[in-house]
Amino acid sequence: HTQKGFLMRYQSIMLDAFGTVAYINPELQNPYKHLSGYTSDRLFFRKSLLTKPIKDLENFFGVTFSPPHKKYYETSLSAQVNSIKLYDDTINALKKFRLAGMKIAVVSNLAYPFGEPIQKLFGNYVDHFVFSYEADCAKPDARIYKIALEKLQTTAGQTVMVGDTKKADYTGPRNLGIDAYWLRRNAMELAEHQVSNLSQLTEKIIA
């Protein structure tokens, strides 16, 4: 199919959030590292952070966060949220996807407090947001990609995904039949199905 001069290879695109289209100031401390000390099962805790609001974690783990930790969490989290920015190539890429007639979804393993700020950054450029804390599952679980496909009203074969985490954004979707590109920002050497920025991605998927 063609639309506005573009040859359509895909009808939809799924984009990861942090490290792909947006970033947090890397100099800021991560409050979740301190909260993980409340359980010995850190992997389980990390998955819980991605699927549950922080206010539910105390009951979920049966613990009480100390006042100093709560205060640290609130202030450091606020600093992180306020530092969120889009990469310089993000909006231009989204405009090209939109001009090509593609539907766009952001699909991200995201802790609850970052959901609304991420949505506000994109305005009308993104059609759907699929966050792990809402889906109650996280990439590379096949369920989260299937939820995104349903929202986009498309099929795996008509969709492409891009993100900066190989397992979650490349291997996971490809196992489901979704084409994918691994974004390795500023990488000097790239293999097939790898890009170093979103401009390269648009050149590969929009002809």
PDB file of N, CA and C in Angstrom, residues 75-126:
ATOM      1  N   THR A  75      11.470  12.487  47.028  1.00  0.00           N
ATOM      2  CA  THR A  75      12.268  13.581  46.475  1.00  0.00           C
ATOM      3  C   THR A  75      13.075  13.140  45.254  1.00  0.00           C
ATOM      4  N   SER A  76      13.680  11.951  45.337  1.00  0.00           N
ATOM      5  CA  SER A  76      14.496  11.484  44.214  1.00  0.00           C
ATOM      6  C   SER A  76      13.630  11.097  43.020  1.00  0.00           C
ATOM      7  N   LEU A  77      12.461  10.537  43.300  1.00  0.00           N
ATOM      8  CA  LEU A  77      11.566  10.188  42.207  1.00  0.00           C
ATOM      9  C   LEU A  77      11.069  11.444  41.506  1.00  0.00           C
ATOM     10  N   SER A  78      10.736  12.464  42.284  1.00  0.00           N
ATOM     11  CA  SER A  78      10.288  13.721  41.701  1.00  0.00           C
ATOM     12  C   SER A  78      11.362  14.316  40.796  1.00  0.00           C
ATOM     13  N   ALA A  79      12.606  14.227  41.239  1.00  0.00           N
ATOM     14  CA  ALA A  79      13.713  14.741  40.429  1.00  0.00           C
ATOM     15  C   ALA A  79      13.842  13.965  39.122  1.00  0.00           C
ATOM     16  N   GLN A  80      13.685  12.644  39.206  1.00  0.00           N
ATOM     17  CA  GLN A  80      13.762  11.836  37.992  1.00  0.00           C
ATOM     18  C   GLN A  80      12.641  12.188  37.020  1.00  0.00           C
ATOM     19  N   VAL A  81      11.425  12.260  37.532  1.00  0.00           N
ATOM     20  CA  VAL A  81      10.277  12.564  36.679  1.00  0.00           C
ATOM     21  C   VAL A  81      10.451  13.918  36.001  1.00  0.00           C
ATOM     22  N   ASN A  82      10.915  14.896  36.739  1.00  0.00           N
ATOM     23  CA  ASN A  82      11.078  16.250  36.192  1.00  0.00           C
ATOM     24  C   ASN A  82      12.222  16.340  35.187  1.00  0.00           C
ATOM     25  N   SER A  83      13.096  15.331  35.173  1.00  0.00           N
ATOM     26  CA  SER A  83      14.246  15.375  34.258  1.00  0.00           C
ATOM     27  C   SER A  83      13.970  14.671  32.933  1.00  0.00           C
ATOM     28  N   ILE A  84      12.799  14.031  32.793  1.00  0.00           N
ATOM     29  CA  ILE A  84      12.508  13.259  31.583  1.00  0.00           C
ATOM     30  C   ILE A  84      12.475  14.167  30.355  1.00  0.00           C
ATOM     31  N   LYS A  85      13.178  13.744  29.314  1.00  0.00           N
ATOM     32  CA  LYS A  85      13.202  14.490  28.056  1.00  0.00           C
ATOM     33  C   LYS A  85      13.148  13.512  26.887  1.00  0.00           C
ATOM     34  N   LEU A  86      12.699  14.011  25.754  1.00  0.00           N
ATOM     35  CA  LEU A  86      12.723  13.226  24.530  1.00  0.00           C
ATOM     36  C   LEU A  86      14.078  13.388  23.852  1.00  0.00           C
ATOM     37  N   TYR A  87      14.537  12.345  23.203  1.00  0.00           N
ATOM     38  CA  TYR A  87      15.751  12.468  22.398  1.00  0.00           C
ATOM     39  C   TYR A  87      15.489  13.432  21.247  1.00  0.00           C
ATOM     40  N   ASP A  88      16.557  14.034  20.744  1.00  0.00           N
ATOM     41  CA  ASP A  88      16.419  15.037  19.686  1.00  0.00           C
ATOM     42  C   ASP A  88      15.783  14.483  18.415  1.00  0.00           C
ATOM     43  N   ASP A  89      15.944  13.172  18.174  1.00  0.00           N
ATOM     44  CA  ASP A  89      15.421  12.611  16.935  1.00  0.00           C
ATOM     45  C   ASP A  89      14.016  12.026  17.086  1.00  0.00           C
ATOM     46  N   THR A  90      13.431  12.102  18.276  1.00  0.00           N
ATOM     47  CA  THR A  90      12.160  11.429  18.531  1.00  0.00           C
ATOM     48  C   THR A  90      10.985  12.027  17.757  1.00  0.00           C
ATOM     49  N   ILE A  91      10.758  13.319  17.913  1.00  0.00           N
ATOM     50  CA  ILE A  91       9.579  13.928  17.308  1.00  0.00           C
ATOM     51  C   ILE A  91       9.631  13.846  15.783  1.00  0.00           C
ATOM     52  N   ASN A  92      10.786  14.055  15.202  1.00  0.00           N
ATOM     53  CA  ASN A  92      10.911  13.975  13.746  1.00  0.00           C
ATOM     54  C   ASN A  92      10.567  12.572  13.252  1.00  0.00           C
ATOM     55  N   ALA A  93      11.036  11.554  13.990  1.00  0.00           N
ATOM     56  CA  ALA A  93      10.725  10.173  13.608  1.00  0.00           C
ATOM     57  C   ALA A  93       9.226   9.907  13.726  1.00  0.00           C
ATOM     58  N   LEU A  94       8.618  10.377  14.811  1.00  0.00           N
ATOM     59  CA  LEU A  94       7.185  10.173  14.993  1.00  0.00           C
ATOM     60  C   LEU A  94       6.381  10.852  13.883  1.00  0.00           C
ATOM     61  N   LYS A  95       6.831  12.020  13.454  1.00  0.00           N
ATOM     62  CA  LYS A  95       6.149  12.721  12.361  1.00  0.00           C
ATOM     63  C   LYS A  95       6.213  11.903  11.076  1.00  0.00           C
ATOM     64  N   LYS A  96       7.377  11.279  10.838  1.00  0.00           N
ATOM     65  CA  LYS A  96       7.528  10.472   9.625  1.00  0.00           C
ATOM     66  C   LYS A  96       6.664   9.218   9.684  1.00  0.00           C
ATOM     67  N   PHE A  97       6.608   8.593  10.852  1.00  0.00           N
ATOM     68  CA  PHE A  97       5.741   7.424  10.994  1.00  0.00           C
ATOM     69  C   PHE A  97       4.285   7.817  10.743  1.00  0.00           C
ATOM     70  N   ARG A  98       3.889   8.937  11.306  1.00  0.00           N
ATOM     71  CA  ARG A  98       2.514   9.407  11.159  1.00  0.00           C
ATOM     72  C   ARG A  98       2.222   9.744   9.691  1.00  0.00           C
ATOM     73  N   LEU A  99       3.154  10.429   9.035  1.00  0.00           N
ATOM     74  CA  LEU A  99       2.975  10.798   7.633  1.00  0.00           C
ATOM     75  C   LEU A  99       2.860   9.568   6.747  1.00  0.00           C
ATOM     76  N   ALA A 100       3.544   8.496   7.145  1.00  0.00           N
ATOM     77  CA  ALA A 100       3.490   7.245   6.388  1.00  0.00           C
ATOM     78  C   ALA A 100       2.231   6.449   6.683  1.00  0.00           C
ATOM     79  N   GLY A 101       1.388   6.958   7.570  1.00  0.00           N
ATOM     80  CA  GLY A 101       0.125   6.308   7.863  1.00  0.00           C
ATOM     81  C   GLY A 101       0.214   5.208   8.899  1.00  0.00           C
ATOM     82  N   MET A 102       1.311   5.162   9.628  1.00  0.00           N
ATOM     83  CA  MET A 102       1.494   4.108  10.623  1.00  0.00           C
ATOM     84  C   MET A 102       0.820   4.466  11.935  1.00  0.00           C
ATOM     85  N   LYS A 103       0.255   3.460  12.594  1.00  0.00           N
ATOM     86  CA  LYS A 103      -0.241   3.638  13.953  1.00  0.00           C
ATOM     87  C   LYS A 103       0.921   3.419  14.917  1.00  0.00           C
ATOM     88  N   ILE A 104       0.935   4.167  16.004  1.00  0.00           N
ATOM     89  CA  ILE A 104       2.098   4.202  16.886  1.00  0.00           C
ATOM     90  C   ILE A 104       1.699   3.856  18.316  1.00  0.00           C
ATOM     91  N   ALA A 105       2.475   2.956  18.928  1.00  0.00           N
ATOM     92  CA  ALA A 105       2.265   2.623  20.341  1.00  0.00           C
ATOM     93  C   ALA A 105       3.598   2.660  21.073  1.00  0.00           C
ATOM     94  N   VAL A 106       3.584   3.168  22.277  1.00  0.00           N
ATOM     95  CA  VAL A 106       4.736   3.065  23.168  1.00  0.00           C
ATOM     96  C   VAL A 106       4.472   1.885  24.091  1.00  0.00           C
ATOM     97  N   VAL A 107       5.368   0.907  24.063  1.00  0.00           N
ATOM     98  CA  VAL A 107       5.228  -0.319  24.850  1.00  0.00           C
ATOM     99  C   VAL A 107       6.438  -0.417  25.760  1.00  0.00           C
ATOM    100  N   SER A 108       6.219  -0.276  27.067  1.00  0.00           N
ATOM    101  CA  SER A 108       7.361  -0.094  27.959  1.00  0.00           C
ATOM    102  C   SER A 108       7.202  -0.805  29.294  1.00  0.00           C
ATOM    103  N   ASN A 109       8.314  -1.360  29.776  1.00  0.00           N
ATOM    104  CA  ASN A 109       8.404  -1.825  31.157  1.00  0.00           C
ATOM    105  C   ASN A 109       8.635  -0.593  32.016  1.00  0.00           C
ATOM    106  N   LEU A 110       7.571  -0.098  32.585  1.00  0.00           N
ATOM    107  CA  LEU A 110       7.617   1.211  33.219  1.00  0.00           C
ATOM    108  C   LEU A 110       7.074   1.143  34.630  1.00  0.00           C
ATOM    109  N   ALA A 111       7.760   1.760  35.577  1.00  0.00           N
ATOM    110  CA  ALA A 111       7.239   1.887  36.933  1.00  0.00           C
ATOM    111  C   ALA A 111       6.098   2.915  36.927  1.00  0.00           C
ATOM    112  N   TYR A 112       5.133   2.703  37.770  1.00  0.00           N
ATOM    113  CA  TYR A 112       3.896   3.483  37.788  1.00  0.00           C
ATOM    114  C   TYR A 112       4.079   5.003  37.737  1.00  0.00           C
ATOM    115  N   PRO A 113       4.992   5.589  38.528  1.00  0.00           N
ATOM    116  CA  PRO A 113       5.066   7.055  38.560  1.00  0.00           C
ATOM    117  C   PRO A 113       5.480   7.693  37.239  1.00  0.00           C
ATOM    118  N   PHE A 114       6.033   6.907  36.309  1.00  0.00           N
ATOM    119  CA  PHE A 114       6.513   7.483  35.055  1.00  0.00           C
ATOM    120  C   PHE A 114       5.470   7.448  33.941  1.00  0.00           C
ATOM    121  N   GLY A 115       4.359   6.768  34.166  1.00  0.00           N
ATOM    122  CA  GLY A 115       3.370   6.600  33.107  1.00  0.00           C
ATOM    123  C   GLY A 115       2.784   7.906  32.599  1.00  0.00           C
ATOM    124  N   GLU A 116       2.196   8.679  33.504  1.00  0.00           N
ATOM    125  CA  GLU A 116       1.554   9.927  33.092  1.00  0.00           C
ATOM    126  C   GLU A 116       2.537  10.935  32.503  1.00  0.00           C
ATOM    127  N   PRO A 117       3.727  11.126  33.124  1.00  0.00           N
ATOM    128  CA  PRO A 117       4.686  12.061  32.530  1.00  0.00           C
ATOM    129  C   PRO A 117       5.102  11.677  31.109  1.00  0.00           C
ATOM    130  N   ILE A 118       5.270  10.383  30.862  1.00  0.00           N
ATOM    131  CA  ILE A 118       5.633   9.939  29.520  1.00  0.00           C
ATOM    132  C   ILE A 118       4.507  10.270  28.531  1.00  0.00           C
ATOM    133  N   GLN A 119       3.283  10.003  28.927  1.00  0.00           N
ATOM    134  CA  GLN A 119       2.163  10.281  28.027  1.00  0.00           C
ATOM    135  C   GLN A 119       2.074  11.762  27.681  1.00  0.00           C
ATOM    136  N   LYS A 120       2.321  12.625  28.654  1.00  0.00           N
ATOM    137  CA  LYS A 120       2.221  14.063  28.419  1.00  0.00           C
ATOM    138  C   LYS A 120       3.263  14.566  27.428  1.00  0.00           C
ATOM    139  N   LEU A 121       4.410  13.901  27.373  1.00  0.00           N
ATOM    140  CA  LEU A 121       5.479  14.341  26.479  1.00  0.00           C
ATOM    141  C   LEU A 121       5.123  14.198  25.006  1.00  0.00           C
ATOM    142  N   PHE A 122       4.249  13.260  24.695  1.00  0.00           N
ATOM    143  CA  PHE A 122       4.041  12.903  23.298  1.00  0.00           C
ATOM    144  C   PHE A 122       2.861  13.582  22.627  1.00  0.00           C
ATOM    145  N   GLY A 123       2.013  14.230  23.393  1.00  0.00           N
ATOM    146  CA  GLY A 123       0.873  14.894  22.780  1.00  0.00           C
ATOM    147  C   GLY A 123       0.053  13.934  21.941  1.00  0.00           C
ATOM    148  N   ASN A 124      -0.199  14.301  20.681  1.00  0.00           N
ATOM    149  CA  ASN A 124      -1.022  13.486  19.792  1.00  0.00           C
ATOM    150  C   ASN A 124      -0.207  12.605  18.853  1.00  0.00           C
ATOM    151  N   TYR A 125       1.087  12.511  19.103  1.00  0.00           N
ATOM    152  CA  TYR A 125       1.936  11.737  18.202  1.00  0.00           C
ATOM    153  C   TYR A 125       1.805  10.226  18.415  1.00  0.00           C
ATOM    154  N   VAL A 126       1.339   9.799  19.585  1.00  0.00           N
ATOM    155  CA  VAL A 126       1.236   8.376  19.899  1.00  0.00           C
ATOM    156  C   VAL A 126      -0.224   7.985  20.060  1.00  0.00           C
TER     157      VAL A 126
END
